[in-house]
PDB file of C-alpha atoms in Angstrom:
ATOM      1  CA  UNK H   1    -162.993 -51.850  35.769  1.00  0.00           C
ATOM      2  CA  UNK H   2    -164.793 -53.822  33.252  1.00  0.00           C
ATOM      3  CA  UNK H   3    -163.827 -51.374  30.375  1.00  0.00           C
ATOM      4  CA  UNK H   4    -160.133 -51.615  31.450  1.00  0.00           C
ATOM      5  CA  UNK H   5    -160.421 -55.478  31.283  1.00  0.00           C
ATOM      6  CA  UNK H   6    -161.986 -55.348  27.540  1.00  0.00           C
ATOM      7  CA  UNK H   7    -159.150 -53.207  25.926  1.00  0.00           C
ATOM      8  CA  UNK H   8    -156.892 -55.400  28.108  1.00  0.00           C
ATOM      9  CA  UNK H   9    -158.290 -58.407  26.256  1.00  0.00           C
ATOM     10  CA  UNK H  10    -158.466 -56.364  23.053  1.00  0.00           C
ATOM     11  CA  UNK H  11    -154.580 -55.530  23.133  1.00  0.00           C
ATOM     12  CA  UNK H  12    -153.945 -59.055  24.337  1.00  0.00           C
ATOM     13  CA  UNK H  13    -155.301 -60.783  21.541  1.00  0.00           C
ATOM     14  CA  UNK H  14    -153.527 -58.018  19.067  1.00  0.00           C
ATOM     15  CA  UNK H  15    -150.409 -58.918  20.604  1.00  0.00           C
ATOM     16  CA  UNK H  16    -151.079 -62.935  20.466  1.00  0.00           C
ATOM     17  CA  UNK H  17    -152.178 -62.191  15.937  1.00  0.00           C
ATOM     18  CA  UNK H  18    -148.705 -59.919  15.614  1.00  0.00           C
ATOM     19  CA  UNK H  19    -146.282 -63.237  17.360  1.00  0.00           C
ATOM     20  CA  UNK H  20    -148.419 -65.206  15.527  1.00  0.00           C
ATOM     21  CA  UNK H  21    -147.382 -63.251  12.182  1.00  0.00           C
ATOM     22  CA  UNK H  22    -144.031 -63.017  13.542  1.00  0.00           C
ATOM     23  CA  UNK H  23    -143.603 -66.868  13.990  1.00  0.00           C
ATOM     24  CA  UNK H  24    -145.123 -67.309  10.206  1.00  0.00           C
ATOM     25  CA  UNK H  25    -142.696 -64.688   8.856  1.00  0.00           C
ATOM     26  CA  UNK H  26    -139.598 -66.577  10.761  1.00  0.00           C
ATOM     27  CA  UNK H  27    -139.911 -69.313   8.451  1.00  0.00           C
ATOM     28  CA  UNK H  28    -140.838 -67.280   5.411  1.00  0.00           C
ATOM     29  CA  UNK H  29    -137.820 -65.343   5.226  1.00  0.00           C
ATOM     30  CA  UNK H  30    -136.000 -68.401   4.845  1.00  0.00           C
ATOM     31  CA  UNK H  31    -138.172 -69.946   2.125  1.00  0.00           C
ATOM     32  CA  UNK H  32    -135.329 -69.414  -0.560  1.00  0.00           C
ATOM     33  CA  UNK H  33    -132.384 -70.357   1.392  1.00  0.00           C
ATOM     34  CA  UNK H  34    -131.908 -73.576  -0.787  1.00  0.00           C
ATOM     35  CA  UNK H  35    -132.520 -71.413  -4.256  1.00  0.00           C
ATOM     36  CA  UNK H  36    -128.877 -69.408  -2.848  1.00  0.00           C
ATOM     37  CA  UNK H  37    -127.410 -73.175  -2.731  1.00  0.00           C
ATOM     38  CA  UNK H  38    -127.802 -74.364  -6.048  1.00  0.00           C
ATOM     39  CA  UNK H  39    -124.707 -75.232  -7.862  1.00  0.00           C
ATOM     40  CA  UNK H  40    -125.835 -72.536 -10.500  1.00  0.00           C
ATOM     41  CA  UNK H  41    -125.438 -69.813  -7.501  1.00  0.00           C
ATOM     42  CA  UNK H  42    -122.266 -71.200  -5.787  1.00  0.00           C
ATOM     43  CA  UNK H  43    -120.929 -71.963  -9.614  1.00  0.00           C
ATOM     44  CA  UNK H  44    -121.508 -67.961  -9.976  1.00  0.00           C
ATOM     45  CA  UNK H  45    -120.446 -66.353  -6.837  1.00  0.00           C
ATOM     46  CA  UNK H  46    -117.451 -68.362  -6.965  1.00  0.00           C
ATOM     47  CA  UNK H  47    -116.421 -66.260  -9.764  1.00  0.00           C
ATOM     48  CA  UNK H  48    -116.861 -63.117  -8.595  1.00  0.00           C
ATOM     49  CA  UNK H  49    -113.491 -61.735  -6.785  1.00  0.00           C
ATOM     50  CA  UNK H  50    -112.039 -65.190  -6.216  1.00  0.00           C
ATOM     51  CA  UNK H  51    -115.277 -66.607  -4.144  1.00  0.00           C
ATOM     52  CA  UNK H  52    -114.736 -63.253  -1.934  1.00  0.00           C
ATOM     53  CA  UNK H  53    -118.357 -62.790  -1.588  1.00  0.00           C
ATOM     54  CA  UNK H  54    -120.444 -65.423   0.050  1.00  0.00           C
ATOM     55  CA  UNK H  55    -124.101 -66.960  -0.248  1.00  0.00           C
ATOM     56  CA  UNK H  56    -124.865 -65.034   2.819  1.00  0.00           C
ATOM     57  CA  UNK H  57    -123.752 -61.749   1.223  1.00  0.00           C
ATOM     58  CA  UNK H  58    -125.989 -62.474  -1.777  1.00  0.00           C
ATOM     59  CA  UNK H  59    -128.976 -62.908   0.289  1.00  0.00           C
ATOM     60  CA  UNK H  60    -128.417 -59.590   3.199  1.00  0.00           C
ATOM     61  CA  UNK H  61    -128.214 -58.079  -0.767  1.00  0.00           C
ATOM     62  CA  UNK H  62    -131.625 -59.086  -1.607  1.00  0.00           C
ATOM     63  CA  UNK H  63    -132.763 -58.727   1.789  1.00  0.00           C
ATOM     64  CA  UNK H  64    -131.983 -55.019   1.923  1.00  0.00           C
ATOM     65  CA  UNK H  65    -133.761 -54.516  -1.757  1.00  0.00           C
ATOM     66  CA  UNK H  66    -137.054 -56.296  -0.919  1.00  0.00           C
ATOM     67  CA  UNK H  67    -137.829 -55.027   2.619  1.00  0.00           C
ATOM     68  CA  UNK H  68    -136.332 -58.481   4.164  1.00  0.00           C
ATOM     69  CA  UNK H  69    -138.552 -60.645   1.319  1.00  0.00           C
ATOM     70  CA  UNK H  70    -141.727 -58.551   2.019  1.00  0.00           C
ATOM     71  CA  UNK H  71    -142.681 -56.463  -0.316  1.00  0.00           C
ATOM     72  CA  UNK H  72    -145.438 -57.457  -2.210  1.00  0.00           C
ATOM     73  CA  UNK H  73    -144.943 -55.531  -5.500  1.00  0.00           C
ATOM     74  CA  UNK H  74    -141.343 -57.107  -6.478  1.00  0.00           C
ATOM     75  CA  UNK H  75    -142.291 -59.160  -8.756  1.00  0.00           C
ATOM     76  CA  UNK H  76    -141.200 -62.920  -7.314  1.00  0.00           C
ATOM     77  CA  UNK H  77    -142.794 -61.806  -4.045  1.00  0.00           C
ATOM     78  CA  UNK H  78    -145.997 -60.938  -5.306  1.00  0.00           C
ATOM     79  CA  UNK H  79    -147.761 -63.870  -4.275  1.00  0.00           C
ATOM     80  CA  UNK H  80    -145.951 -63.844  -0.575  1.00  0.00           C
ATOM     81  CA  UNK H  81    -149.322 -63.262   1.696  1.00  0.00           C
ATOM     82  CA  UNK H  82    -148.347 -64.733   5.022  1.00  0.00           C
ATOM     83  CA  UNK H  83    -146.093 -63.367   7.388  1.00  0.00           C
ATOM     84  CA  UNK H  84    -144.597 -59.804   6.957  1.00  0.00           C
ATOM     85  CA  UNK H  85    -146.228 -58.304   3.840  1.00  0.00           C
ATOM     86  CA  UNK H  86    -145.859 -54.692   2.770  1.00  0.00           C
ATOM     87  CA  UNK H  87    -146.647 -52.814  -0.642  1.00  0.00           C
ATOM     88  CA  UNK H  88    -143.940 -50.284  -0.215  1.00  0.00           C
ATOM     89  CA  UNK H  89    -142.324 -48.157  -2.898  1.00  0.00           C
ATOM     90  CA  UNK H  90    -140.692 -50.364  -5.767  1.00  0.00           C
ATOM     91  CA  UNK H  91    -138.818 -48.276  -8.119  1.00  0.00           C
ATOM     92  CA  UNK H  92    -140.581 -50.041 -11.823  1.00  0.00           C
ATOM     93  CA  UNK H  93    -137.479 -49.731 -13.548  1.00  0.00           C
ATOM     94  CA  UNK H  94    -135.782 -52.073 -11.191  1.00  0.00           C
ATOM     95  CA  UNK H  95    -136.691 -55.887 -10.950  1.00  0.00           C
ATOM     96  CA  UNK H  96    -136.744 -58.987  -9.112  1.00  0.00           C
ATOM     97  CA  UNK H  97    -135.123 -59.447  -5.432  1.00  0.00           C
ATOM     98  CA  UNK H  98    -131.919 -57.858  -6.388  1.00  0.00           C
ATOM     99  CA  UNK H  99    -134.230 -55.187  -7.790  1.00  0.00           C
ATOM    100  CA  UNK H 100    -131.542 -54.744 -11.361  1.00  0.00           C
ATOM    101  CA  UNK H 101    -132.098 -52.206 -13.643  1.00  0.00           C
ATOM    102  CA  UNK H 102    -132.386 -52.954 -17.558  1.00  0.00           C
ATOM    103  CA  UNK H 103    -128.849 -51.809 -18.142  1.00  0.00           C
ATOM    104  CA  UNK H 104    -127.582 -53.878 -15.141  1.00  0.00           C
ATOM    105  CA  UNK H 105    -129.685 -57.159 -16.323  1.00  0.00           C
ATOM    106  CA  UNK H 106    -127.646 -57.024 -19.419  1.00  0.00           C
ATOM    107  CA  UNK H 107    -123.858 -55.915 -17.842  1.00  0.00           C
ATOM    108  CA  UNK H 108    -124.461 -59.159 -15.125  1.00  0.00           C
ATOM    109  CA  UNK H 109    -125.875 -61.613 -18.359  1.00  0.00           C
ATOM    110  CA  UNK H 110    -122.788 -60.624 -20.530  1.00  0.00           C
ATOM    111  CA  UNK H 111    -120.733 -60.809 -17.410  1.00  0.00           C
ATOM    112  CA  UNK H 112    -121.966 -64.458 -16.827  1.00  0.00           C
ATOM    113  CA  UNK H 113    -121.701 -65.716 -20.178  1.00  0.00           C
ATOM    114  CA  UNK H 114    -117.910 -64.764 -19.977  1.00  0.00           C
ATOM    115  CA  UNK H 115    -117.133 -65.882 -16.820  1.00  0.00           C
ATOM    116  CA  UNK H 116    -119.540 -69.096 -16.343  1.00  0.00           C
ATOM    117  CA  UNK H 117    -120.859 -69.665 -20.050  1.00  0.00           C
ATOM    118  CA  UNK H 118    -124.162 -69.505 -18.248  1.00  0.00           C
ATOM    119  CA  UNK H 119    -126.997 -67.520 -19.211  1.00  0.00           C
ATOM    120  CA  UNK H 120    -130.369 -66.262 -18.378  1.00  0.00           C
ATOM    121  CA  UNK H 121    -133.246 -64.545 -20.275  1.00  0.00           C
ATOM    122  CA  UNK H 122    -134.402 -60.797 -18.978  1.00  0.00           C
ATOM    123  CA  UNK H 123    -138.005 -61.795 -19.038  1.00  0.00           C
ATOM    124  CA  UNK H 124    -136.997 -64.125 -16.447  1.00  0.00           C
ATOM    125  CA  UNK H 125    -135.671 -61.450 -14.288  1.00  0.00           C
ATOM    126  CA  UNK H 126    -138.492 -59.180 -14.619  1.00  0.00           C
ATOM    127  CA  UNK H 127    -141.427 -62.245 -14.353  1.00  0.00           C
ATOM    128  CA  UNK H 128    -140.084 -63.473 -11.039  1.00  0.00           C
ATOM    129  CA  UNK H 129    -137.593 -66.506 -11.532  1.00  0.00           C
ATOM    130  CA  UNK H 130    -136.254 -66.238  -7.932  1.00  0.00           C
ATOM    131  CA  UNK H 131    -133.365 -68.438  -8.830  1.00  0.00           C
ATOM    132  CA  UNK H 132    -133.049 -66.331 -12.015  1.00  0.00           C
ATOM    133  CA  UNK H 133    -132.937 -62.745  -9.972  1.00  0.00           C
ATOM    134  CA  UNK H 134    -130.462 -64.489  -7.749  1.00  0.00           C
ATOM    135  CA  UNK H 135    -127.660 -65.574 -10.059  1.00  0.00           C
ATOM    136  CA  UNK H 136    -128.051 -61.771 -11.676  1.00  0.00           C
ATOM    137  CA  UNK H 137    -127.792 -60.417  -8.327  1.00  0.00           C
ATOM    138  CA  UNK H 138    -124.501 -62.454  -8.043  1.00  0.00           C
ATOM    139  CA  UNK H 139    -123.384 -61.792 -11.967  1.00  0.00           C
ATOM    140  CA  UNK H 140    -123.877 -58.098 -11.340  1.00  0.00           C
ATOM    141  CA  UNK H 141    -121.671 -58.233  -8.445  1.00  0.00           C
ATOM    142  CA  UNK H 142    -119.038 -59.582 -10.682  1.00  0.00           C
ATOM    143  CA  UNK H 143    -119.815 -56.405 -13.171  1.00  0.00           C
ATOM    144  CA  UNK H 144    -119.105 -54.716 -10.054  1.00  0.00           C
ATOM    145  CA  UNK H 145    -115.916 -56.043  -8.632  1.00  0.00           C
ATOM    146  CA  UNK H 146    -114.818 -56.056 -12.406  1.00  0.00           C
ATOM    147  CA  UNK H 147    -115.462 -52.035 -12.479  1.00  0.00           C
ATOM    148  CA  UNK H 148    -114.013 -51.309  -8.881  1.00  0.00           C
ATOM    149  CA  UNK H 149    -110.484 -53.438 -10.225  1.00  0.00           C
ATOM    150  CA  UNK H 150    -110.229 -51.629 -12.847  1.00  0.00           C
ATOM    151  CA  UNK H 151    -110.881 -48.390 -12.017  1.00  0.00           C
ATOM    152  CA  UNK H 152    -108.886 -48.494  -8.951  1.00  0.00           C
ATOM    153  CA  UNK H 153    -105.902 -50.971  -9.677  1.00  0.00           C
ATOM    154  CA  UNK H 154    -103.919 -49.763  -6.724  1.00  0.00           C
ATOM    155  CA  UNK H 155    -104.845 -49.009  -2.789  1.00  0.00           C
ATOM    156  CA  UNK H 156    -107.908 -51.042  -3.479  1.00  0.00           C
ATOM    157  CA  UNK H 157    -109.621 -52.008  -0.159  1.00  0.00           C
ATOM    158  CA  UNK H 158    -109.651 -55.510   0.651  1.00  0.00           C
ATOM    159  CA  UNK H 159    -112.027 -58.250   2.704  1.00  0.00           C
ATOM    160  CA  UNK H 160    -115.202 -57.049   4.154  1.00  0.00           C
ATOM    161  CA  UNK H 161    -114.238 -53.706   2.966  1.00  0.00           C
ATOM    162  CA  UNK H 162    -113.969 -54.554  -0.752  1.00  0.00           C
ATOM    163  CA  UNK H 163    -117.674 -56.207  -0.038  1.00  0.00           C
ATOM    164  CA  UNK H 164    -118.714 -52.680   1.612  1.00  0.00           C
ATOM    165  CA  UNK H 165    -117.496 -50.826  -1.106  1.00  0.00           C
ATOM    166  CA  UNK H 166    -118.861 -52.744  -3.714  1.00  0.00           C
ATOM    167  CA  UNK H 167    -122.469 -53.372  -2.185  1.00  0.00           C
ATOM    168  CA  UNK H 168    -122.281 -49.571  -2.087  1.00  0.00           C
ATOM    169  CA  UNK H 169    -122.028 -49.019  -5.761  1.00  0.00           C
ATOM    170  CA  UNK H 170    -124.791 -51.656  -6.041  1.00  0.00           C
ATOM    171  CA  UNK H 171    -127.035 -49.636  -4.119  1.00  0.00           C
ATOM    172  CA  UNK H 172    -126.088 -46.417  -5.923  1.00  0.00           C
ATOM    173  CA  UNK H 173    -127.828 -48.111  -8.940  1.00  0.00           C
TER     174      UNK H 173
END
């Protein structure tokens, strides 16, 4: 019938706007790929547990804290408008991709400046220096691996475990 053919068309072209937002967000979730690259991030995550963790754990770490790079109100995303976009709950004590608290910000700068003699500003964090947020994300998983060795000196786990267990107490806040 002539009604079936117009929500036929009308679900058709639907489906043709959402792979057409699906294509757009294929290349947006990679547009920091190269930020994870810089010698400042590889310098860092080096660090951390002997270069146990890799660039690709850093980022499935921000991935999981931002809605895959989608929500709007992290502040480094808030100007994302193609692709995937979502406003969805961000906690405004936490900030930036790796979504840090205050307490954290400072643990991962302090850990940094002992480990690298790099260092990074908290405004920076909080305003949405993507390159920033990522080497704190990374610092804060040294603060982390630092806690988890010393806490636990013997029958540690090891390998992807270790990584488990840490990312874990990362998300535990």
């Amino acid at each position: 019938t002539a009604k079936q053919g117009r929500e036929f068309i009308k679900l058709l072209k639907f489906y043709i706007k959402q792979r057409q937002v699906l294509d757009v967000e294929k290349v947006e979730f990679h547009r920091f790929d190269l930020l994870f690259t810089q010698p400042i991030i590889v310098q860092t995550l080096a660090k951390v547990k002997s270069g146990l963790f890799s660039l690709a754990d850093a980022k499935a770490l921000t991935c999981q804290e931002t809605f895959d790079y989608t929500n709007t109100t992290v502040a480094g995303l808030t100007d994302k408008t193609e692709g995937i976009t979502n406003d969805g709950p961000s906690n405004p004590s936490f900030f930036g991709i790796g979504q840090i608290g205050n307490a954290a910000i400072e643990e991962a700068n302090t850990w940094l400046i002992e480990n690298t003699g790099l260092f990074f500003n908290a405004d920076e964090i909080k305003t949405g220096d993507i390159t920033k947020q990522i080497l704190a994300t990374c610092a804060y998983l040294g603060v982390l691996s630092n806690i988890l060795d010393k806490k636990f000196p013997d029958n540690q786990p090891t390998g992807n475990e270790y990584k488990k267990f840490v990312f874990a107490v990362y998300n535990a806040g």
